[in-house]
Amino acid sequence: MTTISDMKRLAEPLLERNPDLFMARRLLVLKPVHHILRAIDLEQTLDPQGFTPQFGATYLFVPRTSGGIRWDVLIRATDDESWVMTNPNVQQMLTQEVEKVLPILRSIQTIDDFMTFTHAPYTFFEPWDAGVERSLVFNAALGNLEEARECCARLKELASTRSAGPTDDRPIVPEALCPLLAKDDRAGIARQLTEWEQISARTFKIEKYWQPSPFPIEAQAPEIDPTAGA
Amino acid sequence: MTTIKQAQTVARKFLGRNPDAVMVQRHIVLKPVGHILRAIHLKRTIDKASFDPDWGVTYMFAPRRNGGIGWDEFIQRRTRHSWRIDEPGLDEELAERIEEVALPILRSITSIQDFMDLTASGRPLFPHWAAIPARRLLFEAALGDLEGARRTCCLLWHPKLMPRNAPSGDDLLDVPQKLGPLLAEDDRAGIARQLTAWERQSAQSFKIEKYWQPSPFPIELQTSGTTPAPGA
C-alpha cells in the first residue's frame, strides 16, 4: 500500500511548479477553496506499489462525512507505463499528466462552473440536477427559491428520506433547508450552507485553506412578496 | 350513556321537520355532503341517562380514520339542566334548540371558503384552518394556491413538525407525501383526484358513503397558472 508520505514525495515537483497547489493527505488541492473543491486524488489501489490519480471537483456546501471527490476522472498513464512506485518514470509522468488537467480544474471557479462540469461530455458524471436532493441544494445556493421549494415538495414522496441514517445527508439537508425556504430566509440558507462547508472542509482536512465566501442567494435582492402579511 | 337507538329516537322529531337531515349512528348529518360535513353529534356522556348534543363542521378532504368532527360546540338546553333522555318533551326541545342554535350556522356553510371563514371567526374552541401546517397544506392545495402549498410542504420538513421516525401510513406523513410530488408538478387534476380519494375514505370513516357526493374542488375550476392566495 502506497503511503501518504510516498504520495507527498511524488508530488514535490508539482507543488514546486504550481504554487496554487497544496497537499492534504492524498489530495492535491487547488487554492483558493471556496464553494467548490478542485483536486487530484492519488487513490490507493489493491496493488501495494500502485496508486490511481484522478482529477475532479466537488461542492462543499453539504455536510460531507466521507472524503470522496465523486466527480472525478482517471488520469491515464502514458503508453506502456503504469502508476506504480517502482516505475522510475512515475514522478515525471505524474507531473506531466497532472499539469495537462490543471487548466480544466482552474477553470472551475464558481458553483455555475461546477454545474457545467457535471454535464461534461467526456465523463460518466451524475449531472448536478439528476437527483432531487442535490437539485434542492444547488437551487437554494443559487437563490432559485421556487425551484428549490418544488424539490422539497417532490422529496416528500421518498419514504427512504425518513429512514436514512443520521450520517446520511439526505434527511439532514432537506430538514434544514426546506423550513428556511418556506420563509424565504436567504440569510438563514446562506448561513446553513456555510456551516456545512466548514464541516466538509474539516472532513477533507483542508480547513486552513477553505475560505467562507458569499453564495449567489446572498448577492440577490430579496424578492418582494405581494402576499406578505396576508 | 344513551344507546344509538335512544339517540335516534330523540332525534326523530327534528328529522321529521328537516328533510335535508339524516341520522347516521349518533350523528344528525345535513345533506348534501360534499367537501364539508355538517352534523349534530348526540354524544354519549358518563351519565347513562344523558347525552350531549354538539353541532359541528369538518372538512372531508383528509385521510380520516376516526369519526371526530373537530370543530364543534355544545348545544345548551333552555334551562341549565342536562339533556336527560327520559324527560318528556325532550325531543321537541332538542329539535327547537338545533333549529335555533345550529341550523342557521350549519346551513350557511356550503363551501370550503365558508368553513375556513368559520374557523377564522374567533370562536374560542375552533382552531384556525391554517394553524397546523399539515392542515394548511390541504386547504391551500384544495383552493389551488400551489405556491403557498409548496411553501407549507417545505415547512413540514422541520423535524419537530414531521418526525423522521413517524410510522409509515401516519396521516401526518400521508398528506405531504402524496401531495408533495403533485404540487411540484402543478398537477391540478392529480391533486383533485387525491383529495377526492381522501373524501371517500372520510365518508367511509363517518359511515356516510351513501350521502357523500364527489364534487369539484376550486383547484380544478381554475385555469392553470393562477394561484390566488387564500383568505388567511
Tab-separated table of C-alpha atoms in Angstrom:
chain	number	residue	atom	x	y	z
A	1	MET	CA	0.000	0.000	0.000
A	2	THR	CA	1.393	3.378	-1.002
A	3	THR	CA	1.517	5.755	1.925
A	4	ILE	CA	0.640	9.407	2.243
A	5	SER	CA	4.371	10.209	2.526
A	6	ASP	CA	5.023	8.302	-0.721
A	7	MET	CA	2.418	10.491	-2.380
A	8	LYS	CA	3.815	13.670	-0.886
A	9	ARG	CA	7.275	12.842	-2.136
A	10	LEU	CA	5.900	12.067	-5.565
A	11	ALA	CA	4.026	15.376	-5.735
A	12	GLU	CA	7.007	17.545	-4.782
A	13	PRO	CA	7.784	18.821	-8.299
A	14	LEU	CA	4.112	19.563	-8.912
A	15	LEU	CA	3.858	21.575	-5.705
A	16	GLU	CA	7.015	23.460	-6.540
A	17	ARG	CA	5.949	24.357	-10.059
A	18	ASN	CA	2.339	25.221	-9.167
A	19	PRO	CA	2.122	27.493	-6.160
A	20	ASP	CA	-1.685	27.321	-6.178
A	21	LEU	CA	-1.491	23.609	-5.269
A	22	PHE	CA	-1.251	22.163	-1.774
A	23	MET	CA	-1.419	18.639	-0.449
A	24	ALA	CA	-3.935	17.349	2.054
A	25	ARG	CA	-3.484	13.648	2.760
A	26	ARG	CA	-3.723	12.050	-0.677
A	27	LEU	CA	-5.329	15.064	-2.299
A	28	LEU	CA	-3.554	17.686	-4.363
A	29	VAL	CA	-5.877	20.633	-3.920
A	30	LEU	CA	-6.133	23.885	-5.882
A	31	LYS	CA	-6.324	27.142	-3.985
A	32	PRO	CA	-8.451	29.064	-3.295
A	33	VAL	CA	-11.044	26.749	-1.777
A	34	HIS	CA	-14.471	28.388	-1.668
A	35	HIS	CA	-17.683	26.571	-2.534
A	36	ILE	CA	-16.001	24.117	-4.893
A	37	LEU	CA	-13.130	21.787	-4.123
A	38	ARG	CA	-10.855	21.060	-7.103
A	39	ALA	CA	-8.361	18.311	-6.575
A	40	ILE	CA	-6.306	15.440	-7.822
A	41	ASP	CA	-6.810	12.373	-5.691
A	42	LEU	CA	-3.877	9.963	-5.575
A	43	GLU	CA	-6.007	6.986	-4.652
A	44	GLN	CA	-4.803	3.758	-3.151
A	45	THR	CA	-5.064	0.596	-5.195
A	46	LEU	CA	-5.047	-3.093	-4.345
A	47	ASP	CA	-1.532	-3.267	-5.739
A	48	PRO	CA	0.658	-2.332	-2.766
A	49	GLN	CA	3.013	-0.378	-5.062
A	50	GLY	CA	0.297	1.293	-7.088
A	51	PHE	CA	-1.921	4.342	-6.942
A	52	THR	CA	-4.553	5.854	-9.209
A	53	PRO	CA	-4.563	9.579	-9.896
A	54	GLN	CA	-7.982	11.061	-10.568
A	55	PHE	CA	-8.811	14.693	-11.167
A	56	GLY	CA	-12.115	16.230	-10.347
A	57	ALA	CA	-14.200	18.614	-8.359
A	58	THR	CA	-16.927	18.565	-5.779
A	59	TYR	CA	-19.107	21.044	-3.907
A	60	LEU	CA	-18.567	21.623	-0.224
A	61	PHE	CA	-21.913	23.096	0.831
A	62	VAL	CA	-23.458	19.882	2.141
A	63	PRO	CA	-22.201	18.240	5.321
A	64	ARG	CA	-19.781	15.690	3.910
A	65	THR	CA	-18.714	12.833	6.105
A	66	SER	CA	-16.557	10.923	3.639
A	67	GLY	CA	-13.651	12.476	1.814
A	68	GLY	CA	-14.591	11.355	-1.680
A	69	ILE	CA	-14.445	13.774	-4.625
A	70	ARG	CA	-17.025	11.883	-6.583
A	71	TRP	CA	-16.915	13.948	-9.797
A	72	ASP	CA	-13.544	12.706	-10.846
A	73	VAL	CA	-11.872	11.248	-13.901
A	74	LEU	CA	-8.976	8.845	-14.120
A	75	ILE	CA	-5.700	10.349	-15.307
A	76	ARG	CA	-4.349	7.695	-17.634
A	77	ALA	CA	-0.738	6.585	-17.592
A	78	THR	CA	1.073	7.082	-20.850
A	79	ASP	CA	1.510	4.117	-23.176
A	80	ASP	CA	3.319	1.151	-21.709
A	81	GLU	CA	3.545	2.857	-18.350
A	82	SER	CA	1.657	2.375	-15.150
A	83	TRP	CA	1.095	4.219	-11.890
A	84	VAL	CA	3.399	2.201	-9.633
A	85	MET	CA	6.101	3.414	-7.296
A	86	THR	CA	8.600	1.003	-8.816
A	87	ASN	CA	8.299	2.756	-12.186
A	88	PRO	CA	11.318	5.102	-12.413
A	89	ASN	CA	9.346	7.496	-14.654
A	90	VAL	CA	6.361	7.742	-12.361
A	91	GLN	CA	7.142	11.151	-10.859
A	92	GLN	CA	7.839	12.787	-14.182
A	93	MET	CA	4.734	11.208	-15.714
A	94	LEU	CA	2.581	12.369	-12.822
A	95	THR	CA	3.866	15.930	-13.102
A	96	GLN	CA	3.308	15.977	-16.824
A	97	GLU	CA	-0.155	14.396	-16.834
A	98	VAL	CA	-1.472	16.401	-13.894
A	99	GLU	CA	-0.317	19.632	-15.485
A	100	LYS	CA	-2.389	18.725	-18.536
A	101	VAL	CA	-5.593	18.676	-16.483
A	102	LEU	CA	-4.829	21.587	-14.182
A	103	PRO	CA	-6.248	24.139	-16.665
A	104	ILE	CA	-9.558	22.277	-16.590
A	105	LEU	CA	-9.621	22.389	-12.818
A	106	ARG	CA	-8.515	26.024	-12.693
A	107	SER	CA	-11.433	26.945	-14.935
A	108	ILE	CA	-13.922	25.620	-12.382
A	109	GLN	CA	-14.315	28.562	-10.056
A	110	THR	CA	-17.967	29.171	-9.371
A	111	ILE	CA	-20.899	26.974	-8.484
A	112	ASP	CA	-22.093	27.533	-12.049
A	113	ASP	CA	-18.758	26.310	-13.418
A	114	PHE	CA	-19.090	23.153	-11.351
A	115	MET	CA	-22.629	22.594	-12.596
A	116	THR	CA	-21.355	22.830	-16.165
A	117	PHE	CA	-18.529	20.442	-15.278
A	118	THR	CA	-21.018	17.787	-14.055
A	119	HIS	CA	-22.541	17.863	-17.527
A	120	ALA	CA	-19.139	17.439	-19.211
A	121	PRO	CA	-19.424	15.088	-22.185
A	122	TYR	CA	-16.151	13.262	-21.513
A	123	THR	CA	-17.270	11.798	-18.225
A	124	PHE	CA	-19.784	9.462	-16.682
A	125	PHE	CA	-20.714	12.002	-14.055
A	126	GLU	CA	-24.017	12.293	-12.444
A	127	PRO	CA	-25.279	15.719	-13.537
A	128	TRP	CA	-25.866	18.121	-10.667
A	129	ASP	CA	-29.594	18.076	-11.377
A	130	ALA	CA	-30.023	14.315	-11.705
A	131	GLY	CA	-31.286	13.840	-8.162
A	132	VAL	CA	-33.897	15.827	-6.302
A	133	GLU	CA	-31.812	16.170	-3.130
A	134	ARG	CA	-28.872	17.705	-4.956
A	135	SER	CA	-31.078	19.926	-7.115
A	136	LEU	CA	-32.549	21.241	-3.896
A	137	VAL	CA	-29.157	22.264	-2.545
A	138	PHE	CA	-27.981	23.893	-5.767
A	139	ASN	CA	-31.211	25.773	-6.322
A	140	ALA	CA	-31.047	27.005	-2.740
A	141	ALA	CA	-27.420	28.112	-3.116
A	142	LEU	CA	-28.242	29.923	-6.366
A	143	GLY	CA	-31.295	31.595	-4.887
A	144	ASN	CA	-33.829	29.816	-7.106
A	145	LEU	CA	-36.251	29.603	-4.233
A	146	GLU	CA	-39.334	28.488	-6.116
A	147	GLU	CA	-37.411	25.664	-7.834
A	148	ALA	CA	-35.900	24.663	-4.508
A	149	ARG	CA	-39.344	24.526	-2.925
A	150	GLU	CA	-40.510	22.280	-5.745
A	151	CYS	CA	-37.637	19.942	-4.851
A	152	CYS	CA	-38.707	19.944	-1.200
A	153	ALA	CA	-42.242	19.049	-2.227
A	154	ARG	CA	-41.044	16.321	-4.586
A	155	LEU	CA	-38.755	14.813	-1.951
A	156	LYS	CA	-41.684	14.162	0.328
A	157	GLU	CA	-42.614	11.122	-1.668
A	158	LEU	CA	-39.397	9.286	-0.928
A	159	ALA	CA	-40.014	7.176	2.120
A	160	SER	CA	-36.296	6.443	2.277
A	161	THR	CA	-35.564	10.038	3.172
A	162	ARG	CA	-37.116	9.338	6.521
A	163	SER	CA	-35.430	6.045	7.272
A	164	ALA	CA	-31.952	7.074	6.160
A	165	GLY	CA	-29.473	7.092	8.989
A	166	PRO	CA	-28.309	10.240	10.699
A	167	THR	CA	-24.958	10.205	8.893
A	168	ASP	CA	-26.674	10.319	5.561
A	169	ASP	CA	-27.014	13.800	4.050
A	170	ARG	CA	-30.487	13.112	2.846
A	171	PRO	CA	-32.651	13.779	5.855
A	172	ILE	CA	-30.318	16.427	7.260
A	173	VAL	CA	-30.248	18.603	4.175
A	174	PRO	CA	-33.972	18.937	3.430
A	175	GLU	CA	-34.845	19.115	7.113
A	176	ALA	CA	-32.584	22.114	7.482
A	177	LEU	CA	-33.172	23.866	4.154
A	178	CYS	CA	-36.870	23.335	3.467
A	179	PRO	CA	-38.210	25.195	6.526
A	180	LEU	CA	-35.895	28.106	5.652
A	181	LEU	CA	-37.117	28.018	2.054
A	182	ALA	CA	-40.701	28.158	3.287
A	183	LYS	CA	-39.909	31.565	4.743
A	184	ASP	CA	-37.639	32.938	2.004
A	185	ASP	CA	-34.919	33.123	4.622
A	186	ARG	CA	-31.980	33.868	2.329
A	187	ALA	CA	-29.590	34.784	5.114
A	188	GLY	CA	-30.522	31.642	7.039
A	189	ILE	CA	-29.960	29.455	3.987
A	190	ALA	CA	-26.565	31.039	3.319
A	191	ARG	CA	-25.589	30.583	6.968
A	192	GLN	CA	-26.575	26.922	6.837
A	193	LEU	CA	-24.655	26.265	3.617
A	194	THR	CA	-21.569	27.987	5.025
A	195	GLU	CA	-21.785	25.895	8.171
A	196	TRP	CA	-21.875	22.759	6.043
A	197	GLU	CA	-18.902	23.955	4.011
A	198	GLN	CA	-16.948	24.235	7.211
A	199	ILE	CA	-17.897	20.658	8.173
A	200	SER	CA	-16.856	19.436	4.725
A	201	ALA	CA	-13.583	21.361	4.899
A	202	ARG	CA	-12.853	19.563	8.147
A	203	THR	CA	-13.696	16.194	6.587
A	204	PHE	CA	-11.316	16.828	3.696
A	205	LYS	CA	-8.727	18.193	6.168
A	206	ILE	CA	-8.454	21.425	4.231
A	207	GLU	CA	-9.876	23.678	6.911
A	208	LYS	CA	-6.985	26.097	6.922
A	209	TYR	CA	-7.260	26.667	3.172
A	210	TRP	CA	-11.036	26.940	2.990
A	211	GLN	CA	-12.347	30.491	2.892
A	212	PRO	CA	-16.002	31.267	3.540
A	213	SER	CA	-17.472	33.266	0.666
A	214	PRO	CA	-20.901	34.638	-0.215
A	215	PHE	CA	-23.422	32.465	-2.045
A	216	PRO	CA	-25.378	33.728	-5.059
A	217	ILE	CA	-28.510	33.643	-2.877
A	218	GLU	CA	-26.981	36.360	-0.712
A	219	ALA	CA	-25.983	38.568	-3.581
A	220	GLN	CA	-29.552	38.904	-4.856
A	221	ALA	CA	-32.072	41.416	-3.634
A	222	PRO	CA	-34.817	39.645	-1.721
A	223	GLU	CA	-37.992	39.104	-3.689
A	224	ILE	CA	-40.849	41.348	-2.745
A	225	ASP	CA	-43.653	39.058	-1.699
A	226	PRO	CA	-47.006	40.655	-2.547
A	227	THR	CA	-48.830	38.245	-0.242
A	228	ALA	CA	-46.640	39.009	2.762
A	229	GLY	CA	-48.704	39.784	5.782
A	230	ALA	CA	-51.833	38.375	4.153
B	1	MET	CA	-74.715	6.527	28.443
B	2	THR	CA	-77.506	6.562	25.899
B	3	THR	CA	-77.636	3.987	23.164
B	4	ILE	CA	-77.607	4.731	19.457
B	5	LYS	CA	-81.223	3.659	19.385
B	6	GLN	CA	-82.155	6.141	22.110
B	7	ALA	CA	-80.242	8.880	20.300
B	8	GLN	CA	-82.086	8.107	17.093
B	9	THR	CA	-85.450	8.163	18.860
B	10	VAL	CA	-84.871	11.540	20.439
B	11	ALA	CA	-83.786	12.958	17.059
B	12	ARG	CA	-86.880	11.746	15.243
B	13	LYS	CA	-88.860	14.929	15.718
B	14	PHE	CA	-86.081	17.075	14.284
B	15	LEU	CA	-85.571	14.718	11.364
B	16	GLY	CA	-89.287	14.772	10.584
B	17	ARG	CA	-89.223	18.541	10.196
B	18	ASN	CA	-85.943	18.802	8.325
B	19	PRO	CA	-85.843	16.607	5.263
B	20	ASP	CA	-82.264	17.618	4.470
B	21	ALA	CA	-81.112	15.887	7.654
B	22	VAL	CA	-80.356	12.176	8.052
B	23	MET	CA	-79.328	10.129	11.043
B	24	VAL	CA	-76.146	8.095	10.873
B	25	GLN	CA	-75.340	6.302	14.075
B	26	ARG	CA	-75.129	9.130	16.632
B	27	HIS	CA	-74.811	11.913	14.066
B	28	ILE	CA	-77.556	14.003	12.511
B	29	VAL	CA	-75.973	14.859	9.165
B	30	LEU	CA	-77.069	17.669	6.862
B	31	LYS	CA	-77.283	16.846	3.180
B	32	PRO	CA	-75.699	17.359	0.761
B	33	VAL	CA	-72.300	16.184	1.958
B	34	GLY	CA	-69.602	17.479	-0.374
B	35	HIS	CA	-66.271	18.842	0.814
B	36	ILE	CA	-67.705	19.834	4.180
B	37	LEU	CA	-69.541	17.713	6.709
B	38	ARG	CA	-72.147	19.481	8.843
B	39	ALA	CA	-73.581	17.472	11.688
B	40	ILE	CA	-75.067	17.365	15.135
B	41	HIS	CA	-73.450	14.739	17.284
B	42	LEU	CA	-75.556	13.271	20.074
B	43	LYS	CA	-72.612	12.368	22.229
B	44	ARG	CA	-72.529	9.878	24.998
B	45	THR	CA	-71.849	11.096	28.482
B	46	ILE	CA	-70.776	9.279	31.619
B	47	ASP	CA	-74.311	9.614	32.880
B	48	LYS	CA	-76.320	6.710	31.488
B	49	ALA	CA	-79.493	8.712	31.073
B	50	SER	CA	-77.994	11.745	29.341
B	51	PHE	CA	-76.385	12.854	26.109
B	52	ASP	CA	-74.622	15.989	24.924
B	53	PRO	CA	-75.675	17.407	21.565
B	54	ASP	CA	-72.844	19.191	19.760
B	55	TRP	CA	-73.184	20.929	16.430
B	56	GLY	CA	-70.097	20.829	14.322
B	57	VAL	CA	-68.424	21.028	10.962
B	58	THR	CA	-65.367	19.484	9.435
B	59	TYR	CA	-63.711	19.070	6.068
B	60	MET	CA	-63.777	15.742	4.311
B	61	PHE	CA	-60.657	16.005	2.146
B	62	ALA	CA	-58.201	14.491	4.614
B	63	PRO	CA	-57.302	10.865	5.253
B	64	ARG	CA	-59.547	10.481	8.281
B	65	ARG	CA	-59.603	7.344	10.315
B	66	ASN	CA	-61.610	8.365	13.361
B	67	GLY	CA	-65.061	9.862	13.218
B	68	GLY	CA	-64.376	13.036	15.215
B	69	ILE	CA	-65.806	16.329	13.953
B	70	GLY	CA	-63.227	18.621	15.494
B	71	TRP	CA	-64.985	21.963	15.097
B	72	ASP	CA	-67.969	21.581	17.399
B	73	GLU	CA	-69.881	23.366	20.119
B	74	PHE	CA	-72.285	22.198	22.778
B	75	ILE	CA	-75.983	22.980	22.291
B	76	GLN	CA	-77.330	24.095	25.641
B	77	ARG	CA	-80.818	23.448	26.897
B	78	ARG	CA	-83.120	26.331	27.652
B	79	THR	CA	-82.618	25.523	31.315
B	80	ARG	CA	-79.320	24.671	32.893
B	81	HIS	CA	-80.257	21.029	33.085
B	82	SER	CA	-78.555	18.276	31.225
B	83	TRP	CA	-80.168	16.529	28.275
B	84	ARG	CA	-81.876	13.645	30.135
B	85	ILE	CA	-83.206	11.172	27.657
B	86	ASP	CA	-86.291	10.238	29.696
B	87	GLU	CA	-87.614	13.755	30.154
B	88	PRO	CA	-90.961	14.290	28.481
B	89	GLY	CA	-90.823	16.719	25.589
B	90	LEU	CA	-87.076	16.482	25.215
B	91	ASP	CA	-87.335	15.520	21.548
B	92	GLU	CA	-89.219	18.742	20.842
B	93	GLU	CA	-86.750	20.815	22.824
B	94	LEU	CA	-83.836	19.213	21.011
B	95	ALA	CA	-85.422	19.911	17.628
B	96	GLU	CA	-86.053	23.525	18.563
B	97	ARG	CA	-82.604	24.125	20.003
B	98	ILE	CA	-80.913	22.627	16.950
B	99	GLU	CA	-83.092	24.796	14.737
B	100	GLU	CA	-82.294	27.896	16.767
B	101	VAL	CA	-78.634	27.419	17.552
B	102	ALA	CA	-77.123	25.124	14.972
B	103	LEU	CA	-79.103	25.165	11.736
B	104	PRO	CA	-78.565	28.820	10.786
B	105	ILE	CA	-74.817	28.380	11.048
B	106	LEU	CA	-74.674	24.914	9.536
B	107	ARG	CA	-76.861	25.790	6.560
B	108	SER	CA	-74.720	28.852	5.872
B	109	ILE	CA	-71.612	26.749	5.404
B	110	THR	CA	-71.735	25.362	1.920
B	111	SER	CA	-68.206	25.837	0.594
B	112	ILE	CA	-64.628	25.258	1.676
B	113	GLN	CA	-64.246	29.019	1.984
B	114	ASP	CA	-67.292	29.171	4.303
B	115	PHE	CA	-65.667	26.588	6.525
B	116	MET	CA	-62.370	28.489	6.536
B	117	ASP	CA	-64.182	31.695	7.442
B	118	LEU	CA	-65.914	29.913	10.305
B	119	THR	CA	-62.597	28.665	11.707
B	120	ALA	CA	-61.248	32.206	11.470
B	121	SER	CA	-64.277	33.819	13.116
B	122	GLY	CA	-62.812	33.749	16.592
B	123	ARG	CA	-64.904	31.032	18.227
B	124	PRO	CA	-62.731	30.032	21.141
B	125	LEU	CA	-62.819	26.282	20.552
B	126	PHE	CA	-62.318	26.432	16.803
B	127	PRO	CA	-58.743	26.065	15.628
B	128	HIS	CA	-57.905	28.226	12.618
B	129	TRP	CA	-57.691	26.228	9.402
B	130	ALA	CA	-54.101	27.418	8.917
B	131	ALA	CA	-52.951	26.831	12.492
B	132	ILE	CA	-51.323	23.471	11.711
B	133	PRO	CA	-49.113	23.239	8.604
B	134	ALA	CA	-50.344	19.758	7.674
B	135	ARG	CA	-53.917	21.078	7.578
B	136	ARG	CA	-52.975	24.333	5.884
B	137	LEU	CA	-51.355	22.285	3.126
B	138	LEU	CA	-54.676	20.544	2.399
B	139	PHE	CA	-56.601	23.796	2.161
B	140	GLU	CA	-54.021	25.543	0.034
B	141	ALA	CA	-53.979	22.554	-2.306
B	142	ALA	CA	-57.783	22.372	-2.470
B	143	LEU	CA	-58.024	26.076	-3.282
B	144	GLY	CA	-55.312	25.897	-5.907
B	145	ASP	CA	-52.783	28.036	-4.068
B	146	LEU	CA	-49.938	25.886	-5.332
B	147	GLU	CA	-47.148	28.260	-4.358
B	148	GLY	CA	-48.470	28.540	-0.826
B	149	ALA	CA	-48.918	24.780	-0.606
B	150	ARG	CA	-45.318	24.206	-1.696
B	151	ARG	CA	-44.099	26.580	0.974
B	152	THR	CA	-46.140	24.738	3.573
B	153	CYS	CA	-44.761	21.458	2.283
B	154	CYS	CA	-41.267	22.872	2.859
B	155	LEU	CA	-42.191	23.866	6.374
B	156	LEU	CA	-43.240	20.284	7.047
B	157	TRP	CA	-39.666	19.127	6.631
B	158	HIS	CA	-38.984	20.611	10.043
B	159	PRO	CA	-38.106	17.578	12.187
B	160	LYS	CA	-40.306	18.807	15.008
B	161	LEU	CA	-43.328	19.070	12.767
B	162	MET	CA	-42.643	15.854	10.937
B	163	PRO	CA	-40.663	13.390	12.990
B	164	ARG	CA	-38.261	11.293	10.962
B	165	ASN	CA	-39.385	8.076	12.588
B	166	ALA	CA	-43.120	8.629	12.303
B	167	PRO	CA	-44.766	5.343	11.398
B	168	SER	CA	-45.463	4.880	7.736
B	169	GLY	CA	-49.124	5.342	6.884
B	170	ASP	CA	-49.476	8.023	9.514
B	171	ASP	CA	-51.924	10.671	8.294
B	172	LEU	CA	-49.404	13.345	9.054
B	173	LEU	CA	-46.999	11.811	6.573
B	174	ASP	CA	-49.646	10.772	4.111
B	175	VAL	CA	-50.695	14.293	3.227
B	176	PRO	CA	-47.300	15.792	2.274
B	177	GLN	CA	-46.036	12.527	0.785
B	178	LYS	CA	-48.984	12.225	-1.557
B	179	LEU	CA	-49.489	15.926	-2.300
B	180	GLY	CA	-45.818	16.976	-2.454
B	181	PRO	CA	-44.893	15.381	-5.785
B	182	LEU	CA	-48.176	16.530	-7.349
B	183	LEU	CA	-47.561	20.077	-6.112
B	184	ALA	CA	-44.041	20.018	-7.525
B	185	GLU	CA	-45.525	19.335	-10.952
B	186	ASP	CA	-48.510	21.679	-10.746
B	187	ASP	CA	-50.647	18.599	-11.302
B	188	ARG	CA	-54.038	20.111	-10.550
B	189	ALA	CA	-56.027	17.121	-11.772
B	190	GLY	CA	-53.849	14.772	-9.718
B	191	ILE	CA	-54.280	16.872	-6.588
B	192	ALA	CA	-58.053	16.950	-7.059
B	193	ARG	CA	-58.098	13.178	-7.554
B	194	GLN	CA	-56.127	12.658	-4.343
B	195	LEU	CA	-58.361	14.969	-2.323
B	196	THR	CA	-61.435	13.201	-3.678
B	197	ALA	CA	-59.960	9.823	-2.698
B	198	TRP	CA	-59.472	11.131	0.840
B	199	GLU	CA	-63.049	12.419	0.905
B	200	ARG	CA	-64.254	8.964	0.005
B	201	GLN	CA	-62.126	7.495	2.785
B	202	SER	CA	-63.539	10.033	5.256
B	203	ALA	CA	-67.091	9.253	4.114
B	204	GLN	CA	-66.426	5.613	4.898
B	205	SER	CA	-64.971	6.511	8.257
B	206	PHE	CA	-68.078	8.559	9.119
B	207	LYS	CA	-70.284	5.852	7.559
B	208	ILE	CA	-71.957	8.368	5.280
B	209	GLU	CA	-70.808	6.980	1.919
B	210	LYS	CA	-74.310	6.936	0.545
B	211	TYR	CA	-74.838	10.630	1.283
B	212	TRP	CA	-71.429	11.885	0.197
B	213	GLN	CA	-71.236	13.242	-3.321
B	214	PRO	CA	-67.913	13.867	-5.027
B	215	SER	CA	-67.748	17.447	-6.265
B	216	PRO	CA	-65.122	19.592	-7.988
B	217	PHE	CA	-62.502	21.446	-5.963
B	218	PRO	CA	-61.610	25.093	-6.580
B	219	ILE	CA	-58.231	23.909	-7.880
B	220	GLU	CA	-59.997	22.168	-10.753
B	221	LEU	CA	-62.108	25.142	-11.672
B	222	GLN	CA	-59.167	27.483	-12.199
B	223	THR	CA	-57.152	27.755	-15.341
B	224	SER	CA	-53.642	26.575	-14.644
B	225	GLY	CA	-51.149	29.234	-13.720
B	226	THR	CA	-53.429	31.216	-11.438
B	227	THR	CA	-52.695	30.705	-7.805
B	228	PRO	CA	-54.820	33.034	-5.733
B	229	ALA	CA	-53.807	33.486	-2.144
B	230	PRO	CA	-56.449	32.083	0.195
B	231	GLY	CA	-58.147	34.471	2.541
B	232	ALA	CA	-55.983	33.823	5.572
